């Protein structure tokens, strides 16, 4: 997906949100927004939105002198999600369709997103998880793919959500036992996206067969650029790819053989996926 006009207003709103979280007002807030506007004035129009977001968030961090503006909120939502872990694990273990239930929980976890202009209630979403629509055919297709696969790449998205990804990964390890699972995280702070420290804090790093792979947050030395051919080749080198979140969809929607799972929180993305705002998106790209 390439940038559309609506994206520019969203970038400004995201900058405002960071200022709100950090308590930035007055002249400093104006300076942050002016700098973001300068970045946007030079932004290419033929790239996916996350490519420009890298520059926008780098600009905000530099202006504020704060490396991780969402650090406290990320920790808070990881802890909140971990409190649900035992009950959610029991939900999966008692299910007659455990893969389906694990995927439903992983999708529900995607409501935790501080980069979108949508309110969310994690507790309510978990309570309604069994009602989340998910195609039996898609679940069966993923089940068949995992049964044959020796390698899986799992593209993470947000903190809080990552606890439900852990549940899905544990099920995959126990039920299918792929030899290699590469879990992709950001190499540095990027909104409330998952970093290596986050996956370690919720127990994913210590799971069998799991390797943590870092991709760039836009800063030099933080990993492969997510829109690079090197990253695309890396994904293609795995037999199964599970992709979480809107940003990964924006970057990879034109690539084939990727299982996408996320909630539609952007009107443009919802429209592209023939869905309503707030609906779950789950499909295998062709």
mmCIF file of C-alpha atoms in Angstrom:
data_model
loop_
_atom_site.group_PDB
_atom_site.id
_atom_site.type_symbol
_atom_site.label_atom_id
_atom_site.label_comp_id
_atom_site.label_asym_id
_atom_site.label_seq_id
_atom_site.Cartn_x
_atom_site.Cartn_y
_atom_site.Cartn_z
ATOM 1 C CA UNK A 1 0.000 0.000 0.000
ATOM 2 C CA UNK A 2 1.356 3.406 -0.947
ATOM 3 C CA UNK A 3 0.756 6.663 0.881
ATOM 4 C CA UNK A 4 -2.627 8.302 0.309
ATOM 5 C CA UNK A 5 -3.665 11.888 1.214
ATOM 6 C CA UNK A 6 -5.317 10.781 4.468
ATOM 7 C CA UNK A 7 -1.926 9.522 5.727
ATOM 8 C CA UNK A 8 -0.563 13.043 6.180
ATOM 9 C CA UNK A 9 -3.264 14.035 8.628
ATOM 10 C CA UNK A 10 -2.652 10.766 10.470
ATOM 11 C CA UNK A 11 1.079 11.496 10.785
ATOM 12 C CA UNK A 12 0.292 14.871 12.362
ATOM 13 C CA UNK A 13 -2.244 13.293 14.715
ATOM 14 C CA UNK A 14 0.334 10.696 15.775
ATOM 15 C CA UNK A 15 2.814 13.467 16.547
ATOM 16 C CA UNK A 16 0.135 15.180 18.645
ATOM 17 C CA UNK A 17 -0.460 11.902 20.490
ATOM 18 C CA UNK A 18 3.219 11.553 21.377
ATOM 19 C CA UNK A 19 3.193 15.115 22.693
ATOM 20 C CA UNK A 20 0.121 14.292 24.786
ATOM 21 C CA UNK A 21 1.773 11.196 26.262
ATOM 22 C CA UNK A 22 4.926 13.153 27.102
ATOM 23 C CA UNK A 23 3.078 16.208 28.425
ATOM 24 C CA UNK A 24 4.564 18.465 25.759
ATOM 25 C CA UNK A 25 2.750 21.783 25.327
ATOM 26 C CA UNK A 26 3.309 25.328 24.143
ATOM 27 C CA UNK A 27 6.353 26.287 22.112
ATOM 28 C CA UNK A 28 8.019 22.880 22.357
ATOM 29 C CA UNK A 29 4.903 21.215 20.968
ATOM 30 C CA UNK A 30 4.842 23.702 18.096
ATOM 31 C CA UNK A 31 8.494 22.976 17.344
ATOM 32 C CA UNK A 32 7.819 19.226 17.250
ATOM 33 C CA UNK A 33 4.873 19.643 14.889
ATOM 34 C CA UNK A 34 6.784 22.056 12.664
ATOM 35 C CA UNK A 35 9.664 19.597 12.382
ATOM 36 C CA UNK A 36 7.260 16.788 11.516
ATOM 37 C CA UNK A 37 5.693 18.981 8.828
ATOM 38 C CA UNK A 38 9.160 19.601 7.385
ATOM 39 C CA UNK A 39 9.746 15.837 7.225
ATOM 40 C CA UNK A 40 6.383 15.328 5.546
ATOM 41 C CA UNK A 41 7.061 18.079 3.005
ATOM 42 C CA UNK A 42 9.955 15.990 1.671
ATOM 43 C CA UNK A 43 8.315 12.573 2.004
ATOM 44 C CA UNK A 44 8.191 10.369 -1.104
ATOM 45 C CA UNK A 45 4.691 9.532 -2.298
ATOM 46 C CA UNK A 46 5.456 6.139 -3.824
ATOM 47 C CA UNK A 47 6.310 4.255 -0.612
ATOM 48 C CA UNK A 48 4.242 2.495 2.075
ATOM 49 C CA UNK A 49 3.226 4.704 5.033
ATOM 50 C CA UNK A 50 5.549 2.966 7.564
ATOM 51 C CA UNK A 51 8.576 4.095 5.542
ATOM 52 C CA UNK A 52 7.607 7.714 6.201
ATOM 53 C CA UNK A 53 6.609 6.857 9.776
ATOM 54 C CA UNK A 54 10.219 5.832 10.422
ATOM 55 C CA UNK A 55 11.316 9.381 9.588
ATOM 56 C CA UNK A 56 8.418 10.979 11.465
ATOM 57 C CA UNK A 57 9.073 9.102 14.705
ATOM 58 C CA UNK A 58 12.814 9.611 14.403
ATOM 59 C CA UNK A 59 12.146 13.328 14.096
ATOM 60 C CA UNK A 60 9.861 13.308 17.152
ATOM 61 C CA UNK A 61 12.383 11.410 19.280
ATOM 62 C CA UNK A 62 15.131 13.828 18.294
ATOM 63 C CA UNK A 63 13.031 16.921 18.992
ATOM 64 C CA UNK A 64 11.908 15.663 22.398
ATOM 65 C CA UNK A 65 15.196 14.063 23.381
ATOM 66 C CA UNK A 66 13.218 11.001 24.483
ATOM 67 C CA UNK A 67 14.277 7.648 23.062
ATOM 68 C CA UNK A 68 11.073 5.745 23.854
ATOM 69 C CA UNK A 69 8.062 8.025 24.496
ATOM 70 C CA UNK A 70 5.710 5.078 25.001
ATOM 71 C CA UNK A 71 7.963 3.065 27.341
ATOM 72 C CA UNK A 72 5.671 3.287 30.377
ATOM 73 C CA UNK A 73 2.516 2.499 28.395
ATOM 74 C CA UNK A 74 4.210 -0.454 26.709
ATOM 75 C CA UNK A 75 5.151 -1.895 30.093
ATOM 76 C CA UNK A 76 1.655 -1.244 31.449
ATOM 77 C CA UNK A 77 -0.080 -3.101 28.628
ATOM 78 C CA UNK A 78 2.369 -5.993 28.702
ATOM 79 C CA UNK A 79 1.564 -6.407 32.387
ATOM 80 C CA UNK A 80 -2.167 -6.068 31.784
ATOM 81 C CA UNK A 81 -2.044 -8.702 29.055
ATOM 82 C CA UNK A 82 0.095 -11.034 31.176
ATOM 83 C CA UNK A 83 -2.625 -10.940 33.823
ATOM 84 C CA UNK A 84 -4.924 -12.544 31.225
ATOM 85 C CA UNK A 85 -2.358 -15.152 30.189
ATOM 86 C CA UNK A 86 -3.442 -18.049 32.487
ATOM 87 C CA UNK A 87 -7.128 -17.758 31.582
ATOM 88 C CA UNK A 88 -6.369 -17.412 27.876
ATOM 89 C CA UNK A 89 -4.059 -20.427 27.940
ATOM 90 C CA UNK A 90 -6.831 -22.435 29.586
ATOM 91 C CA UNK A 91 -9.220 -21.204 26.897
ATOM 92 C CA UNK A 92 -6.918 -22.596 24.197
ATOM 93 C CA UNK A 93 -6.226 -25.876 25.996
ATOM 94 C CA UNK A 94 -9.932 -26.537 26.556
ATOM 95 C CA UNK A 95 -10.916 -25.626 22.995
ATOM 96 C CA UNK A 96 -11.915 -28.295 20.492
ATOM 97 C CA UNK A 97 -10.217 -26.062 17.881
ATOM 98 C CA UNK A 98 -7.101 -24.815 19.684
ATOM 99 C CA UNK A 99 -5.419 -23.250 16.635
ATOM 100 C CA UNK A 100 -8.564 -21.306 15.841
ATOM 101 C CA UNK A 101 -8.857 -20.058 19.428
ATOM 102 C CA UNK A 102 -5.172 -19.091 19.569
ATOM 103 C CA UNK A 103 -5.525 -17.111 16.337
ATOM 104 C CA UNK A 104 -8.666 -15.385 17.590
ATOM 105 C CA UNK A 105 -6.783 -14.283 20.699
ATOM 106 C CA UNK A 106 -3.806 -13.132 18.627
ATOM 107 C CA UNK A 107 -6.109 -11.006 16.465
ATOM 108 C CA UNK A 108 -7.962 -9.594 19.475
ATOM 109 C CA UNK A 109 -4.623 -8.564 20.981
ATOM 110 C CA UNK A 110 -4.073 -6.284 17.990
ATOM 111 C CA UNK A 111 -6.569 -3.784 19.432
ATOM 112 C CA UNK A 112 -3.690 -2.442 21.569
ATOM 113 C CA UNK A 113 -2.328 0.285 19.293
ATOM 114 C CA UNK A 114 -1.304 3.809 20.281
ATOM 115 C CA UNK A 115 -0.587 4.789 16.683
ATOM 116 C CA UNK A 116 -4.246 4.693 15.631
ATOM 117 C CA UNK A 117 -7.112 7.061 16.266
ATOM 118 C CA UNK A 118 -9.362 4.357 17.698
ATOM 119 C CA UNK A 119 -10.326 3.620 21.293
ATOM 120 C CA UNK A 120 -9.852 0.090 22.570
ATOM 121 C CA UNK A 121 -10.890 -2.028 25.532
ATOM 122 C CA UNK A 122 -8.634 -5.061 25.873
ATOM 123 C CA UNK A 123 -10.707 -6.705 28.613
ATOM 124 C CA UNK A 124 -13.930 -6.428 26.606
ATOM 125 C CA UNK A 125 -12.225 -7.701 23.459
ATOM 126 C CA UNK A 126 -10.902 -10.786 25.252
ATOM 127 C CA UNK A 127 -14.335 -11.438 26.717
ATOM 128 C CA UNK A 128 -15.826 -11.553 23.227
ATOM 129 C CA UNK A 129 -13.013 -13.540 21.615
ATOM 130 C CA UNK A 130 -15.129 -16.608 20.786
ATOM 131 C CA UNK A 131 -17.420 -14.391 18.717
ATOM 132 C CA UNK A 132 -14.599 -13.134 16.508
ATOM 133 C CA UNK A 133 -15.250 -14.410 12.963
ATOM 134 C CA UNK A 134 -12.489 -16.517 11.452
ATOM 135 C CA UNK A 135 -12.741 -18.617 8.314
ATOM 136 C CA UNK A 136 -12.562 -22.375 8.882
ATOM 137 C CA UNK A 137 -10.884 -22.681 5.497
ATOM 138 C CA UNK A 138 -8.134 -20.246 6.520
ATOM 139 C CA UNK A 139 -7.524 -22.069 9.807
ATOM 140 C CA UNK A 140 -7.350 -25.392 7.958
ATOM 141 C CA UNK A 141 -4.946 -23.918 5.389
ATOM 142 C CA UNK A 142 -2.612 -22.629 8.107
ATOM 143 C CA UNK A 143 -2.887 -25.931 9.983
ATOM 144 C CA UNK A 144 -1.848 -27.853 6.863
ATOM 145 C CA UNK A 145 1.018 -25.448 6.165
ATOM 146 C CA UNK A 146 2.341 -25.691 9.725
ATOM 147 C CA UNK A 147 2.198 -29.492 9.662
ATOM 148 C CA UNK A 148 4.622 -29.530 6.719
ATOM 149 C CA UNK A 149 6.813 -26.578 7.684
ATOM 150 C CA UNK A 150 10.215 -26.716 9.326
ATOM 151 C CA UNK A 151 10.575 -22.920 9.404
ATOM 152 C CA UNK A 152 8.230 -20.119 10.454
ATOM 153 C CA UNK A 153 8.673 -16.352 10.518
ATOM 154 C CA UNK A 154 6.336 -14.474 12.859
ATOM 155 C CA UNK A 155 6.137 -10.702 12.355
ATOM 156 C CA UNK A 156 5.116 -9.040 15.608
ATOM 157 C CA UNK A 157 3.348 -5.737 16.068
ATOM 158 C CA UNK A 158 2.446 -4.168 19.416
ATOM 159 C CA UNK A 159 3.186 -4.513 23.106
ATOM 160 C CA UNK A 160 0.345 -6.055 25.086
ATOM 161 C CA UNK A 161 -0.603 -7.913 21.921
ATOM 162 C CA UNK A 162 2.688 -9.801 22.147
ATOM 163 C CA UNK A 163 1.388 -11.821 25.127
ATOM 164 C CA UNK A 164 -1.303 -13.295 22.878
ATOM 165 C CA UNK A 165 1.338 -13.927 20.222
ATOM 166 C CA UNK A 166 3.193 -15.915 22.864
ATOM 167 C CA UNK A 167 0.111 -18.098 23.319
ATOM 168 C CA UNK A 168 -0.084 -18.700 19.566
ATOM 169 C CA UNK A 169 3.627 -19.483 19.373
ATOM 170 C CA UNK A 170 3.418 -21.907 22.298
ATOM 171 C CA UNK A 171 0.601 -23.763 20.572
ATOM 172 C CA UNK A 172 2.543 -23.881 17.297
ATOM 173 C CA UNK A 173 5.636 -25.207 19.072
ATOM 174 C CA UNK A 174 3.708 -27.835 21.034
ATOM 175 C CA UNK A 175 1.497 -28.974 18.179
ATOM 176 C CA UNK A 176 3.674 -28.622 15.081
ATOM 177 C CA UNK A 177 7.263 -28.322 16.310
ATOM 178 C CA UNK A 178 8.940 -26.310 13.541
ATOM 179 C CA UNK A 179 12.721 -26.470 13.792
ATOM 180 C CA UNK A 180 13.157 -22.731 13.364
ATOM 181 C CA UNK A 181 10.882 -19.881 14.438
ATOM 182 C CA UNK A 182 12.165 -16.393 13.663
ATOM 183 C CA UNK A 183 10.233 -13.786 15.639
ATOM 184 C CA UNK A 184 10.681 -10.350 14.085
ATOM 185 C CA UNK A 185 10.754 -7.264 16.332
ATOM 186 C CA UNK A 186 11.854 -3.642 16.006
ATOM 187 C CA UNK A 187 15.521 -2.895 16.612
ATOM 188 C CA UNK A 188 14.573 0.276 18.480
ATOM 189 C CA UNK A 189 11.519 2.173 19.767
ATOM 190 C CA UNK A 190 8.705 2.761 17.243
ATOM 191 C CA UNK A 191 5.346 3.828 18.753
ATOM 192 C CA UNK A 192 4.296 0.866 20.954
ATOM 193 C CA UNK A 193 5.828 -1.765 18.687
ATOM 194 C CA UNK A 194 7.620 -4.744 20.166
ATOM 195 C CA UNK A 195 11.387 -4.721 20.743
ATOM 196 C CA UNK A 196 13.755 -7.481 21.864
ATOM 197 C CA UNK A 197 13.393 -6.325 25.473
ATOM 198 C CA UNK A 198 9.614 -6.658 25.231
ATOM 199 C CA UNK A 199 9.601 -10.217 23.903
ATOM 200 C CA UNK A 200 12.083 -11.157 26.611
ATOM 201 C CA UNK A 201 9.888 -9.611 29.306
ATOM 202 C CA UNK A 202 6.842 -11.684 28.290
ATOM 203 C CA UNK A 203 8.752 -14.955 27.909
ATOM 204 C CA UNK A 204 8.924 -15.382 24.135
ATOM 205 C CA UNK A 205 12.713 -15.240 23.861
ATOM 206 C CA UNK A 206 13.069 -18.372 25.983
ATOM 207 C CA UNK A 207 10.645 -20.514 23.964
ATOM 208 C CA UNK A 208 12.168 -23.538 22.172
ATOM 209 C CA UNK A 209 13.331 -22.997 18.572
ATOM 210 C CA UNK A 210 12.704 -19.232 18.774
ATOM 211 C CA UNK A 211 15.215 -16.735 17.401
ATOM 212 C CA UNK A 212 14.693 -12.991 17.736
ATOM 213 C CA UNK A 213 15.359 -10.989 14.568
ATOM 214 C CA UNK A 214 15.477 -7.195 14.652
ATOM 215 C CA UNK A 215 14.332 -4.924 11.833
ATOM 216 C CA UNK A 216 14.963 -1.217 11.556
ATOM 217 C CA UNK A 217 12.948 1.471 13.309
ATOM 218 C CA UNK A 218 14.499 3.968 10.886
ATOM 219 C CA UNK A 219 17.641 4.615 12.918
ATOM 220 C CA UNK A 220 20.991 3.472 11.573
ATOM 221 C CA UNK A 221 22.204 0.153 12.922
ATOM 222 C CA UNK A 222 18.835 -1.100 14.177
ATOM 223 C CA UNK A 223 18.353 -3.890 11.623
ATOM 224 C CA UNK A 224 17.165 -4.613 8.105
ATOM 225 C CA UNK A 225 14.904 -2.001 6.547
ATOM 226 C CA UNK A 226 11.393 -3.443 6.449
ATOM 227 C CA UNK A 227 10.836 -2.317 2.858
ATOM 228 C CA UNK A 228 14.181 -3.661 1.602
ATOM 229 C CA UNK A 229 14.737 -6.560 -0.769
ATOM 230 C CA UNK A 230 16.919 -8.151 1.928
ATOM 231 C CA UNK A 231 13.944 -8.302 4.287
ATOM 232 C CA UNK A 232 11.640 -9.601 1.571
ATOM 233 C CA UNK A 233 14.173 -12.319 0.758
ATOM 234 C CA UNK A 234 14.441 -13.158 4.456
ATOM 235 C CA UNK A 235 10.678 -13.685 4.690
ATOM 236 C CA UNK A 236 10.606 -15.726 1.484
ATOM 237 C CA UNK A 237 13.228 -18.035 2.976
ATOM 238 C CA UNK A 238 10.639 -19.419 5.420
ATOM 239 C CA UNK A 239 7.967 -21.965 4.630
ATOM 240 C CA UNK A 240 5.286 -20.138 6.627
ATOM 241 C CA UNK A 241 4.935 -16.419 7.371
ATOM 242 C CA UNK A 242 2.460 -15.067 9.932
ATOM 243 C CA UNK A 243 2.162 -11.289 9.876
ATOM 244 C CA UNK A 244 0.496 -9.253 12.621
ATOM 245 C CA UNK A 245 -0.676 -5.660 12.476
ATOM 246 C CA UNK A 246 -1.537 -2.970 9.978
ATOM 247 C CA UNK A 247 1.980 -1.651 9.363
ATOM 248 C CA UNK A 248 3.224 -5.071 8.276
ATOM 249 C CA UNK A 249 0.219 -5.329 5.963
ATOM 250 C CA UNK A 250 0.992 -1.901 4.492
ATOM 251 C CA UNK A 251 4.536 -3.059 3.778
ATOM 252 C CA UNK A 252 3.814 -6.588 2.552
ATOM 253 C CA UNK A 253 0.260 -6.693 1.197
ATOM 254 C CA UNK A 254 1.516 -7.153 -2.358
ATOM 255 C CA UNK A 255 3.668 -10.144 -1.405
ATOM 256 C CA UNK A 256 2.280 -13.661 -1.781
ATOM 257 C CA UNK A 257 1.898 -16.541 0.664
ATOM 258 C CA UNK A 258 1.658 -14.478 3.861
ATOM 259 C CA UNK A 259 -0.954 -15.131 6.554
ATOM 260 C CA UNK A 260 -2.179 -11.692 7.672
ATOM 261 C CA UNK A 261 -3.966 -11.229 11.007
ATOM 262 C CA UNK A 262 -4.992 -7.821 12.392
ATOM 263 C CA UNK A 263 -7.855 -5.498 13.289
ATOM 264 C CA UNK A 264 -8.859 -2.839 10.754
ATOM 265 C CA UNK A 265 -8.176 0.461 12.528
ATOM 266 C CA UNK A 266 -7.564 2.641 9.462
ATOM 267 C CA UNK A 267 -10.377 3.550 7.020
ATOM 268 C CA UNK A 268 -8.073 3.224 4.006
ATOM 269 C CA UNK A 269 -6.876 -0.241 5.030
ATOM 270 C CA UNK A 270 -10.397 -1.370 5.898
ATOM 271 C CA UNK A 271 -11.606 -0.265 2.471
ATOM 272 C CA UNK A 272 -8.694 -2.003 0.720
ATOM 273 C CA UNK A 273 -9.586 -5.227 2.539
ATOM 274 C CA UNK A 274 -13.338 -4.870 1.874
ATOM 275 C CA UNK A 275 -13.970 -4.633 5.602
ATOM 276 C CA UNK A 276 -15.579 -2.224 8.024
ATOM 277 C CA UNK A 277 -13.545 -0.192 10.486
ATOM 278 C CA UNK A 278 -12.995 -2.261 13.626
ATOM 279 C CA UNK A 279 -13.455 -5.618 11.910
ATOM 280 C CA UNK A 280 -10.846 -8.401 12.055
ATOM 281 C CA UNK A 281 -8.783 -9.049 8.924
ATOM 282 C CA UNK A 282 -7.463 -12.572 8.368
ATOM 283 C CA UNK A 283 -6.396 -14.030 5.037
ATOM 284 C CA UNK A 284 -3.612 -15.689 3.050
ATOM 285 C CA UNK A 285 -2.197 -13.430 0.341
ATOM 286 C CA UNK A 286 -2.035 -14.837 -3.173
#
